[in-house]
CSV table of C-alpha atoms in Angstrom, one decimal:
chain,number,residue,atom,x,y,z
Y,1186,MET,CA,54.9,51.1,53.3
Y,1187,ARG,CA,56.7,50.9,50.1
Y,1188,LYS,CA,53.6,51.5,48.0
Y,1189,THR,CA,53.1,54.8,49.9
Y,1190,ILE,CA,56.7,56.0,49.4
Y,1191,LYS,CA,57.1,55.3,45.8
Y,1192,PRO,CA,54.9,58.3,44.6
Y,1193,TYR,CA,56.9,60.6,46.7
Y,1194,ILE,CA,60.2,59.4,45.4
Y,1195,LEU,CA,58.7,59.9,41.8
Y,1196,LEU,CA,57.4,63.2,42.7
Y,1197,HIS,CA,60.8,64.5,44.1
Y,1198,ILE,CA,62.7,63.1,41.2
Y,1199,LEU,CA,60.1,64.9,38.8
Y,1200,LEU,CA,60.7,68.2,41.1
Y,1201,LEU,CA,64.4,67.7,40.7
Y,1202,PHE,CA,63.9,67.7,36.8
Y,1203,TYR,CA,61.5,70.7,37.0
Y,1204,SER,CA,64.1,72.7,38.8
Y,1205,CYS,CA,66.3,72.4,35.9
Y,1206,ALA,CA,64.0,74.6,33.9
Y,1207,GLY,CA,65.1,77.5,36.2
Y,1208,ILE,CA,68.9,76.7,35.2
Y,1209,CYS,CA,67.9,77.0,31.5
Y,1210,SER,CA,65.9,80.2,32.1
Y,1211,LYS,CA,68.8,81.9,33.9
Y,1212,LEU,CA,71.4,80.7,31.2
Y,1213,ALA,CA,69.1,81.9,28.5
Y,1214,ALA,CA,68.6,85.3,30.2
Y,1215,GLY,CA,72.5,85.8,30.0
Y,1216,GLN,CA,72.3,85.4,26.2
Y,1217,SER,CA,71.5,87.8,23.4
Y,1218,PHE,CA,67.8,87.9,22.5
Y,1219,LEU,CA,66.9,85.4,19.8
Y,1220,SER,CA,70.6,84.2,19.4
Y,1221,PHE,CA,71.0,80.5,18.8
Y,1222,ASN,CA,71.9,79.9,22.4
Y,1223,PHE,CA,69.0,81.9,23.5
Y,1224,ILE,CA,66.6,79.8,21.4
Y,1225,VAL,CA,68.2,76.5,22.2
Y,1226,LEU,CA,68.1,77.2,25.9
Y,1227,TYR,CA,64.3,78.2,25.7
Y,1228,MET,CA,63.5,75.4,23.7
Y,1229,LEU,CA,65.2,73.1,26.3
Y,1230,LEU,CA,63.2,75.0,28.9
Y,1231,LEU,CA,59.9,74.3,27.2
Y,1232,LEU,CA,60.7,70.6,26.6
Y,1233,ILE,CA,61.3,70.3,30.3
Y,1234,MET,CA,58.0,72.2,31.1
Y,1235,PHE,CA,56.0,69.9,28.8
Y,1236,PHE,CA,57.5,66.7,30.1
Y,1237,TYR,CA,56.9,68.0,33.7
Y,1238,ALA,CA,53.2,68.8,32.9
Y,1239,ILE,CA,52.7,65.4,31.6
Y,1240,MET,CA,54.3,63.7,34.6
Y,1241,TRP,CA,52.8,66.0,37.1
Y,1242,GLN,CA,49.3,64.7,35.9
Y,1243,GLN,CA,50.6,61.0,36.4
Y,1244,ILE,CA,51.6,62.0,39.8
Y,1245,LEU,CA,48.3,63.4,40.6
Y,1246,LYS,CA,46.6,60.1,39.9
Y,1247,LYS,CA,48.6,58.6,42.9
Y,1248,MET,CA,48.3,61.4,45.4
Y,1249,GLU,CA,46.2,64.3,46.3
Y,1250,LEU,CA,46.8,67.7,44.8
Y,1251,VAL,CA,47.3,69.4,48.1
Y,1252,THR,CA,50.1,67.0,49.0
Y,1253,ALA,CA,51.7,67.2,45.8
Y,1254,TYR,CA,51.6,70.9,45.6
Y,1255,ALA,CA,53.1,71.2,49.2
Y,1256,ASN,CA,56.1,69.0,48.0
Y,1257,LYS,CA,56.5,71.4,45.2
Y,1258,ALA,CA,58.1,74.0,47.6
Y,1259,VAL,CA,61.1,71.6,47.8
Y,1260,THR,CA,62.3,73.1,44.4
Y,1261,ILE,CA,63.5,76.2,46.6
Y,1262,PHE,CA,66.1,73.7,47.9
Y,1263,TRP,CA,67.1,72.7,44.4
Y,1264,GLY,CA,67.2,76.3,43.4
Y,1265,LEU,CA,69.6,77.0,46.2
Y,1266,VAL,CA,71.8,74.1,45.2
Y,1267,TRP,CA,71.9,75.0,41.7
Y,1268,GLY,CA,72.6,78.5,42.4
Y,1269,ARG,CA,75.6,77.7,44.4
Y,1270,LEU,CA,77.0,75.0,42.1
Y,1271,LEU,CA,76.4,76.6,38.7
Y,1272,PHE,CA,76.2,80.4,39.3
Y,1273,ASP,CA,78.5,80.8,42.3
Y,1274,GLU,CA,75.7,82.4,44.3
Y,1275,SER,CA,75.9,82.9,48.0
Y,1276,ILE,CA,74.2,80.6,50.4
Y,1277,THR,CA,73.5,82.4,53.7
Y,1278,ILE,CA,72.2,81.2,57.1
Y,1279,CYS,CA,68.9,83.0,56.2
Y,1280,LYS,CA,68.6,80.9,53.1
Y,1281,ILE,CA,69.4,77.7,55.0
Y,1282,LEU,CA,66.7,78.4,57.8
Y,1283,GLY,CA,64.4,79.2,54.9
Y,1284,VAL,CA,65.0,75.8,53.4
Y,1285,ILE,CA,64.7,74.1,56.8
Y,1286,VAL,CA,61.4,75.7,57.5
Y,1287,ILE,CA,60.1,74.5,53.8
Y,1288,VAL,CA,61.3,71.0,54.4
Y,1289,PHE,CA,59.8,70.8,57.8
Y,1290,GLY,CA,56.5,72.1,56.3
Y,1291,VAL,CA,56.5,69.5,53.6
Y,1292,TYR,CA,57.3,66.8,56.2
Y,1293,MET,CA,54.4,68.0,58.2
Y,1294,VAL,CA,52.1,67.8,55.2
Y,1295,VAL,CA,53.2,64.2,54.3
Y,1296,ILE,CA,52.9,63.0,57.9
Y,1297,GLY,CA,49.3,64.5,57.9
Y,1298,GLU,CA,48.6,62.9,54.9
Y,1299,GLU,CA,49.6,59.4,56.1
Y,1300,LYS,CA,47.3,59.9,59.1
Y,1301,ASP,CA,44.2,60.3,57.0
């Protein structure tokens, strides 16, 4: 059981890290174009995406693409969390229901994968 859970834990840690790219992007969008802060934030964004791309390939060695890609939808949850914590965005019932549907869908894919 532990061997099957570890790739999922690593995947979700990677997806949490990947969601930070959205933070950098949103912060950079608020800066003057080509200002120092703009460039630093976009360089950080590129660094995150570079690391993510390498680690994504490592994850795909341990699980099927369909399963890994279905789990990627969890970044919607992290976007909601980051939006509230860092940008004071509202969390509505519709957004919460959307996240629940997404998490349920990911759960169904994972359970289906375990049966195969």
